[in-house]
PDB file of C-alpha atoms in Angstrom:
ATOM      1  CA  GLY G   1       0.000   0.000   0.000  1.00  0.00           C
ATOM      2  CA  ALA G   2       0.891   3.645  -0.232  1.00  0.00           C
ATOM      3  CA  VAL G   3       3.581   4.695   2.217  1.00  0.00           C
ATOM      4  CA  VAL G   4       4.628   8.131   3.371  1.00  0.00           C
ATOM      5  CA  SER G   5       7.899   8.443   5.230  1.00  0.00           C
ATOM      6  CA  GLN G   6       8.397  11.356   7.590  1.00  0.00           C
ATOM      7  CA  HIS G   7      11.744  12.160   9.159  1.00  0.00           C
ATOM      8  CA  PRO G   8      12.840  12.777  11.858  1.00  0.00           C
ATOM      9  CA  SER G   9      10.327  11.202  14.202  1.00  0.00           C
ATOM     10  CA  ARG G  10      11.459  13.261  17.167  1.00  0.00           C
ATOM     11  CA  VAL G  11      13.477  16.429  17.596  1.00  0.00           C
ATOM     12  CA  ILE G  12      14.588  18.131  20.784  1.00  0.00           C
ATOM     13  CA  CYS G  13      16.481  21.372  20.347  1.00  0.00           C
ATOM     14  CA  LYS G  14      17.200  24.749  21.848  1.00  0.00           C
ATOM     15  CA  SER G  15      15.138  27.846  21.300  1.00  0.00           C
ATOM     16  CA  GLY G  16      16.229  29.774  18.207  1.00  0.00           C
ATOM     17  CA  THR G  17      17.199  26.689  16.242  1.00  0.00           C
ATOM     18  CA  SER G  18      15.743  26.015  12.796  1.00  0.00           C
ATOM     19  CA  VAL G  19      14.383  22.530  12.253  1.00  0.00           C
ATOM     20  CA  LYS G  20      13.722  20.801   8.943  1.00  0.00           C
ATOM     21  CA  ILE G  21      11.190  17.981   8.595  1.00  0.00           C
ATOM     22  CA  GLU G  22      11.048  15.809   5.490  1.00  0.00           C
ATOM     23  CA  CYS G  23       8.036  14.075   4.021  1.00  0.00           C
ATOM     24  CA  ARG G  24       8.505  11.513   1.255  1.00  0.00           C
ATOM     25  CA  SER G  25       6.021   9.469  -0.716  1.00  0.00           C
ATOM     26  CA  LEU G  26       7.774   6.145  -1.229  1.00  0.00           C
ATOM     27  CA  ASP G  27       5.726   4.339  -3.846  1.00  0.00           C
ATOM     28  CA  PHE G  28       3.571   6.961  -5.497  1.00  0.00           C
ATOM     29  CA  GLN G  29       3.793  10.430  -6.928  1.00  0.00           C
ATOM     30  CA  ALA G  30       2.330  13.204  -4.831  1.00  0.00           C
ATOM     31  CA  THR G  31       1.571  16.456  -6.575  1.00  0.00           C
ATOM     32  CA  THR G  32       0.057  17.715  -3.333  1.00  0.00           C
ATOM     33  CA  MET G  33       1.255  17.295   0.220  1.00  0.00           C
ATOM     34  CA  PHE G  34      -0.321  18.678   3.372  1.00  0.00           C
ATOM     35  CA  TRP G  35       1.281  19.787   6.615  1.00  0.00           C
ATOM     36  CA  TYR G  36      -0.663  19.560   9.863  1.00  0.00           C
ATOM     37  CA  ARG G  37       0.061  20.470  13.439  1.00  0.00           C
ATOM     38  CA  GLN G  38      -1.517  18.754  16.399  1.00  0.00           C
ATOM     39  CA  PHE G  39      -1.358  19.951  20.007  1.00  0.00           C
ATOM     40  CA  PRO G  40      -2.038  17.481  22.846  1.00  0.00           C
ATOM     41  CA  LYS G  41      -5.626  16.227  22.932  1.00  0.00           C
ATOM     42  CA  GLN G  42      -6.543  18.404  19.993  1.00  0.00           C
ATOM     43  CA  SER G  43      -7.251  17.578  16.394  1.00  0.00           C
ATOM     44  CA  LEU G  44      -5.128  18.047  13.333  1.00  0.00           C
ATOM     45  CA  MET G  45      -4.968  21.615  12.136  1.00  0.00           C
ATOM     46  CA  LEU G  46      -4.003  22.151   8.529  1.00  0.00           C
ATOM     47  CA  MET G  47      -1.079  24.535   8.292  1.00  0.00           C
ATOM     48  CA  ALA G  48      -0.419  24.588   4.570  1.00  0.00           C
ATOM     49  CA  THR G  49      -0.888  22.797   1.294  1.00  0.00           C
ATOM     50  CA  SER G  50       2.247  22.129  -0.675  1.00  0.00           C
ATOM     51  CA  ASN G  51       2.077  21.794  -4.439  1.00  0.00           C
ATOM     52  CA  GLU G  52       4.975  20.426  -6.453  1.00  0.00           C
ATOM     53  CA  GLY G  53       6.784  23.161  -8.325  1.00  0.00           C
ATOM     54  CA  SER G  54       4.795  26.059  -6.925  1.00  0.00           C
ATOM     55  CA  LYS G  55       4.404  28.093  -3.762  1.00  0.00           C
ATOM     56  CA  ALA G  56       2.615  26.602  -0.803  1.00  0.00           C
ATOM     57  CA  THR G  57      -0.829  27.780   0.225  1.00  0.00           C
ATOM     58  CA  TYR G  58      -0.926  28.691   3.901  1.00  0.00           C
ATOM     59  CA  GLU G  59      -3.974  28.597   6.136  1.00  0.00           C
ATOM     60  CA  GLN G  60      -5.092  31.730   7.861  1.00  0.00           C
ATOM     61  CA  GLY G  61      -2.961  32.554  10.875  1.00  0.00           C
ATOM     62  CA  VAL G  62       0.050  30.485   9.801  1.00  0.00           C
ATOM     63  CA  GLU G  63       3.177  32.568   9.225  1.00  0.00           C
ATOM     64  CA  LYS G  64       4.759  31.612   5.928  1.00  0.00           C
ATOM     65  CA  ASP G  65       8.104  33.143   6.919  1.00  0.00           C
ATOM     66  CA  LYS G  66       8.100  31.069  10.084  1.00  0.00           C
ATOM     67  CA  PHE G  67       7.133  27.784   8.458  1.00  0.00           C
ATOM     68  CA  LEU G  68       8.985  27.428   5.179  1.00  0.00           C
ATOM     69  CA  ILE G  69       7.698  24.783   2.804  1.00  0.00           C
ATOM     70  CA  ASN G  70       9.490  23.419  -0.215  1.00  0.00           C
ATOM     71  CA  HIS G  71       8.022  20.827  -2.582  1.00  0.00           C
ATOM     72  CA  ALA G  72      10.762  20.414  -5.138  1.00  0.00           C
ATOM     73  CA  SER G  73       9.815  16.992  -6.500  1.00  0.00           C
ATOM     74  CA  LEU G  74       6.813  14.685  -6.826  1.00  0.00           C
ATOM     75  CA  THR G  75       8.007  12.636  -3.856  1.00  0.00           C
ATOM     76  CA  LEU G  76       9.459  15.121  -1.389  1.00  0.00           C
ATOM     77  CA  SER G  77       8.200  18.074   0.601  1.00  0.00           C
ATOM     78  CA  THR G  78      10.031  19.740   3.479  1.00  0.00           C
ATOM     79  CA  LEU G  79       8.825  21.928   6.313  1.00  0.00           C
ATOM     80  CA  THR G  80      11.374  24.147   8.046  1.00  0.00           C
ATOM     81  CA  VAL G  81      10.440  25.712  11.354  1.00  0.00           C
ATOM     82  CA  THR G  82      12.660  28.766  11.499  1.00  0.00           C
ATOM     83  CA  SER G  83      13.964  30.158  14.783  1.00  0.00           C
ATOM     84  CA  ALA G  84      11.809  27.757  16.751  1.00  0.00           C
ATOM     85  CA  HIS G  85      10.489  28.752  20.172  1.00  0.00           C
ATOM     86  CA  PRO G  86       8.854  26.693  22.935  1.00  0.00           C
ATOM     87  CA  GLU G  87       5.375  27.567  21.671  1.00  0.00           C
ATOM     88  CA  ASP G  88       6.250  25.797  18.399  1.00  0.00           C
ATOM     89  CA  SER G  89       6.551  22.515  20.266  1.00  0.00           C
ATOM     90  CA  SER G  90       3.941  20.225  18.764  1.00  0.00           C
ATOM     91  CA  PHE G  91       3.302  17.096  16.729  1.00  0.00           C
ATOM     92  CA  TYR G  92       3.754  17.832  13.031  1.00  0.00           C
ATOM     93  CA  ILE G  93       2.233  15.421  10.528  1.00  0.00           C
ATOM     94  CA  CYS G  94       2.455  15.408   6.773  1.00  0.00           C
ATOM     95  CA  SER G  95       0.193  13.691   4.315  1.00  0.00           C
ATOM     96  CA  ALA G  96       0.392  13.138   0.598  1.00  0.00           C
ATOM     97  CA  ARG G  97      -2.207  12.716  -2.071  1.00  0.00           C
ATOM     98  CA  ASP G  98      -1.639  10.142  -4.782  1.00  0.00           C
ATOM     99  CA  ARG G  99      -1.496  11.868  -8.115  1.00  0.00           C
ATOM    100  CA  TYR G 100      -3.464   9.118  -9.822  1.00  0.00           C
ATOM    101  CA  ARG G 101      -5.927   8.155  -7.110  1.00  0.00           C
ATOM    102  CA  GLN G 102      -8.360  10.802  -5.996  1.00  0.00           C
ATOM    103  CA  GLY G 103     -11.093   8.591  -4.667  1.00  0.00           C
ATOM    104  CA  ASN G 104     -11.817   7.184  -1.285  1.00  0.00           C
ATOM    105  CA  GLN G 105      -8.391   7.543   0.288  1.00  0.00           C
ATOM    106  CA  PRO G 106      -7.047  10.855  -0.864  1.00  0.00           C
ATOM    107  CA  GLN G 107      -4.363  11.332   1.757  1.00  0.00           C
ATOM    108  CA  HIS G 108      -1.720   9.017   3.163  1.00  0.00           C
ATOM    109  CA  PHE G 109      -0.204  10.147   6.435  1.00  0.00           C
ATOM    110  CA  GLY G 110       3.368  10.061   7.619  1.00  0.00           C
ATOM    111  CA  ASP G 111       4.168   8.895  11.156  1.00  0.00           C
ATOM    112  CA  GLY G 112       4.603  12.431  12.439  1.00  0.00           C
ATOM    113  CA  THR G 113       7.427  14.417  14.025  1.00  0.00           C
ATOM    114  CA  ARG G 114       7.331  15.345  17.674  1.00  0.00           C
ATOM    115  CA  LEU G 115       9.117  18.665  18.045  1.00  0.00           C
ATOM    116  CA  SER G 116      10.187  19.822  21.485  1.00  0.00           C
ATOM    117  CA  ILE G 117      11.826  23.222  21.864  1.00  0.00           C
ATOM    118  CA  LEU G 118      13.622  23.842  25.139  1.00  0.00           C
TER     119      LEU G 118
ATOM    120  CA  GLY H   1     -17.439  28.957   8.530  1.00  0.00           C
ATOM    121  CA  GLN H   2     -16.530  25.287   8.618  1.00  0.00           C
ATOM    122  CA  ASN H   3     -17.455  23.375  11.757  1.00  0.00           C
ATOM    123  CA  ILE H   4     -17.295  19.733  12.769  1.00  0.00           C
ATOM    124  CA  ASP H   5     -18.589  18.441  16.100  1.00  0.00           C
ATOM    125  CA  GLN H   6     -18.082  15.091  17.771  1.00  0.00           C
ATOM    126  CA  PRO H   7     -18.145  13.984  21.412  1.00  0.00           C
ATOM    127  CA  THR H   8     -14.910  14.448  23.301  1.00  0.00           C
ATOM    128  CA  GLU H   9     -14.823  11.123  25.094  1.00  0.00           C
ATOM    129  CA  MET H  10     -16.681   7.812  25.179  1.00  0.00           C
ATOM    130  CA  THR H  11     -16.273   4.592  27.095  1.00  0.00           C
ATOM    131  CA  ALA H  12     -17.437   1.119  26.188  1.00  0.00           C
ATOM    132  CA  THR H  13     -17.021  -2.493  27.215  1.00  0.00           C
ATOM    133  CA  GLU H  14     -15.024  -5.098  25.364  1.00  0.00           C
ATOM    134  CA  GLY H  15     -17.274  -7.069  23.003  1.00  0.00           C
ATOM    135  CA  ALA H  16     -19.928  -4.365  22.894  1.00  0.00           C
ATOM    136  CA  ILE H  17     -21.000  -1.979  20.106  1.00  0.00           C
ATOM    137  CA  VAL H  18     -20.332   1.748  20.154  1.00  0.00           C
ATOM    138  CA  GLN H  19     -21.549   4.534  17.882  1.00  0.00           C
ATOM    139  CA  ILE H  20     -19.557   7.750  17.505  1.00  0.00           C
ATOM    140  CA  ASN H  21     -21.524  10.633  16.041  1.00  0.00           C
ATOM    141  CA  CYS H  22     -20.291  13.535  13.953  1.00  0.00           C
ATOM    142  CA  THR H  23     -22.191  16.578  12.776  1.00  0.00           C
ATOM    143  CA  TYR H  24     -20.824  19.098  10.356  1.00  0.00           C
ATOM    144  CA  GLN H  25     -21.607  22.461   8.848  1.00  0.00           C
ATOM    145  CA  THR H  26     -19.380  23.020   5.849  1.00  0.00           C
ATOM    146  CA  SER H  27     -19.531  24.479   2.388  1.00  0.00           C
ATOM    147  CA  GLY H  28     -18.282  22.578  -0.623  1.00  0.00           C
ATOM    148  CA  PHE H  29     -18.863  19.133   0.922  1.00  0.00           C
ATOM    149  CA  ASN H  30     -17.071  16.445  -1.064  1.00  0.00           C
ATOM    150  CA  GLY H  31     -16.907  13.406   1.181  1.00  0.00           C
ATOM    151  CA  LEU H  32     -16.550  12.402   4.813  1.00  0.00           C
ATOM    152  CA  PHE H  33     -13.785  10.288   6.287  1.00  0.00           C
ATOM    153  CA  TRP H  34     -13.190   8.536   9.573  1.00  0.00           C
ATOM    154  CA  TYR H  35      -9.667   8.005  10.872  1.00  0.00           C
ATOM    155  CA  GLN H  36      -8.328   6.169  13.891  1.00  0.00           C
ATOM    156  CA  GLN H  37      -5.419   7.686  15.777  1.00  0.00           C
ATOM    157  CA  HIS H  38      -3.501   6.108  18.636  1.00  0.00           C
ATOM    158  CA  ALA H  39      -1.661   8.463  20.951  1.00  0.00           C
ATOM    159  CA  GLY H  40       1.541   9.785  19.407  1.00  0.00           C
ATOM    160  CA  GLU H  41       0.886   8.162  16.054  1.00  0.00           C
ATOM    161  CA  ALA H  42      -0.416   9.317  12.706  1.00  0.00           C
ATOM    162  CA  PRO H  43      -4.063   8.783  11.736  1.00  0.00           C
ATOM    163  CA  THR H  44      -5.005   5.643   9.855  1.00  0.00           C
ATOM    164  CA  PHE H  45      -7.877   5.591   7.387  1.00  0.00           C
ATOM    165  CA  LEU H  46     -11.008   3.703   8.404  1.00  0.00           C
ATOM    166  CA  SER H  47     -13.846   4.654   6.074  1.00  0.00           C
ATOM    167  CA  TYR H  48     -15.188   7.031   3.467  1.00  0.00           C
ATOM    168  CA  ASN H  49     -18.718   8.162   2.605  1.00  0.00           C
ATOM    169  CA  VAL H  50     -19.707  10.497  -0.172  1.00  0.00           C
ATOM    170  CA  LEU H  51     -23.283   9.315  -0.795  1.00  0.00           C
ATOM    171  CA  ASP H  52     -26.023   8.849   1.779  1.00  0.00           C
ATOM    172  CA  GLY H  53     -26.198   5.484   3.439  1.00  0.00           C
ATOM    173  CA  LEU H  54     -24.183   2.889   5.239  1.00  0.00           C
ATOM    174  CA  GLU H  55     -20.736   1.618   4.305  1.00  0.00           C
ATOM    175  CA  GLU H  56     -19.628  -1.559   6.039  1.00  0.00           C
ATOM    176  CA  LYS H  57     -16.048  -2.794   6.393  1.00  0.00           C
ATOM    177  CA  GLY H  58     -15.690  -5.706   8.765  1.00  0.00           C
ATOM    178  CA  ARG H  59     -16.224  -4.574  12.349  1.00  0.00           C
ATOM    179  CA  PHE H  60     -16.493  -0.937  11.273  1.00  0.00           C
ATOM    180  CA  SER H  61     -19.420   0.754   9.557  1.00  0.00           C
ATOM    181  CA  SER H  62     -19.977   4.392   8.713  1.00  0.00           C
ATOM    182  CA  PHE H  63     -23.202   6.179   7.886  1.00  0.00           C
ATOM    183  CA  LEU H  64     -23.805   9.494   6.169  1.00  0.00           C
ATOM    184  CA  SER H  65     -26.821  11.774   5.794  1.00  0.00           C
ATOM    185  CA  ARG H  66     -25.848  14.772   3.725  1.00  0.00           C
ATOM    186  CA  SER H  67     -29.178  16.547   4.216  1.00  0.00           C
ATOM    187  CA  LYS H  68     -28.729  16.396   7.993  1.00  0.00           C
ATOM    188  CA  GLY H  69     -24.999  17.057   7.989  1.00  0.00           C
ATOM    189  CA  TYR H  70     -24.591  13.913  10.074  1.00  0.00           C
ATOM    190  CA  SER H  71     -22.409  10.837  10.148  1.00  0.00           C
ATOM    191  CA  TYR H  72     -21.655   8.081  12.581  1.00  0.00           C
ATOM    192  CA  LEU H  73     -18.987   5.442  12.953  1.00  0.00           C
ATOM    193  CA  LEU H  74     -20.159   2.117  14.350  1.00  0.00           C
ATOM    194  CA  LEU H  75     -17.663  -0.231  15.944  1.00  0.00           C
ATOM    195  CA  LYS H  76     -18.799  -3.785  16.659  1.00  0.00           C
ATOM    196  CA  GLU H  77     -17.273  -6.524  18.799  1.00  0.00           C
ATOM    197  CA  LEU H  78     -15.057  -4.022  20.536  1.00  0.00           C
ATOM    198  CA  GLN H  79     -11.520  -5.036  21.372  1.00  0.00           C
ATOM    199  CA  MET H  80      -9.092  -3.458  23.789  1.00  0.00           C
ATOM    200  CA  LYS H  81      -6.941  -2.352  20.868  1.00  0.00           C
ATOM    201  CA  ASP H  82      -9.822  -0.191  19.646  1.00  0.00           C
ATOM    202  CA  SER H  83      -9.031   2.263  22.434  1.00  0.00           C
ATOM    203  CA  ALA H  84      -7.942   5.315  20.428  1.00  0.00           C
ATOM    204  CA  SER H  85      -9.118   8.661  19.128  1.00  0.00           C
ATOM    205  CA  TYR H  86     -11.533   8.622  16.214  1.00  0.00           C
ATOM    206  CA  LEU H  87     -11.397  11.606  13.914  1.00  0.00           C
ATOM    207  CA  CYS H  88     -14.225  12.713  11.666  1.00  0.00           C
ATOM    208  CA  ALA H  89     -12.948  14.674   8.663  1.00  0.00           C
ATOM    209  CA  VAL H  90     -14.829  16.425   5.897  1.00  0.00           C
ATOM    210  CA  ARG H  91     -13.296  17.007   2.492  1.00  0.00           C
ATOM    211  CA  VAL H  92     -14.288  20.343   1.062  1.00  0.00           C
ATOM    212  CA  SER H  93     -13.834  21.554  -2.448  1.00  0.00           C
ATOM    213  CA  LEU H  94     -12.655  25.107  -2.870  1.00  0.00           C
ATOM    214  CA  SER H  95     -12.214  27.314  -5.891  1.00  0.00           C
ATOM    215  CA  GLY H  96      -9.717  26.213  -8.486  1.00  0.00           C
ATOM    216  CA  GLY H  97     -10.327  22.502  -7.951  1.00  0.00           C
ATOM    217  CA  TYR H  98      -8.512  22.613  -4.650  1.00  0.00           C
ATOM    218  CA  ASN H  99      -9.614  20.129  -1.943  1.00  0.00           C
ATOM    219  CA  LYS H 100      -8.702  19.940   1.704  1.00  0.00           C
ATOM    220  CA  LEU H 101      -9.662  17.921   4.765  1.00  0.00           C
ATOM    221  CA  ILE H 102     -11.103  19.598   7.820  1.00  0.00           C
ATOM    222  CA  PHE H 103     -10.830  17.511  10.959  1.00  0.00           C
ATOM    223  CA  GLY H 104     -13.056  17.379  13.990  1.00  0.00           C
ATOM    224  CA  ALA H 105     -11.451  17.460  17.415  1.00  0.00           C
ATOM    225  CA  GLY H 106     -11.687  13.687  17.714  1.00  0.00           C
ATOM    226  CA  THR H 107     -13.462  11.336  20.093  1.00  0.00           C
ATOM    227  CA  ARG H 108     -11.305   9.472  22.600  1.00  0.00           C
ATOM    228  CA  LEU H 109     -12.706   5.998  23.045  1.00  0.00           C
ATOM    229  CA  ALA H 110     -11.723   3.918  26.048  1.00  0.00           C
ATOM    230  CA  VAL H 111     -12.573   0.216  25.901  1.00  0.00           C
ATOM    231  CA  HIS H 112     -12.743  -1.552  29.257  1.00  0.00           C
ATOM    232  CA  PRO H 113     -12.637  -5.297  29.976  1.00  0.00           C
TER     233      PRO H 113
END
C-alpha cells in the first residue's frame, strides 16, 4: 500500500534553532502534500498545502516566513520551522495525495514528528 | 465557517457496540472520512462516505446523511486495541479545484474489559 515516510520522528532542540522535517512518498507520486500540526488532545490543524513546483498555500494565521515549505519533487516536501520557540513545540504530521488516485483515500499520512523546543 | 462536532470522550465495554456521532456544517462538501489515531501516532484511514447510506467494512461501519450534515462510525465486537481517538474529517472543495480535509477534534474511546 501507499507509504509516506516522515523524518525525523522526534526532535529536541534549543530555542532559536531552525528545524527541517522531510516528508517523502515512497511508492507513489504526490503532486500535493499537506502539513498539519496537532497539540495534545486536539485535532489536526491544517497549516499549509504544498504543491509540487509552486508556492505553498498557507492557512489563515500560519506565518509563511516562520514555516517554510518546499516541494521540489513529486516525492518530497520539506517543512522548516525557522527560529523555533517553545510555543512551536507540537506534533507535526504530513500527508500526501496520490497523483493518480483521488477517490476514497485521498491522503496518506506520515508517522509524524514530535518537536520539542527547550 | 466550517465546523465539525463530535463527542470528546466515550467509554465502552469489550465485546460491545459503540456509535460515535459527527455533525458538520461546511460548504463545498465532497466526502466524509473517519480516521483512527492512537496516541503519538499518525491517523489511519477507516472509512469514506460520499453518498447517503451505510458503508460496512468488517467490524467498522460508517453512515452518512448529507441533508442532515450527520455521520456516525459504528464499531462492533469491541476489542481493547480499539481504544484510540476517532477523527471525523470532511473534504471540502474550494475554488480552483482545490480540496482539503477539515478535521473534527476527535473522540477518545476507552474500551474496558
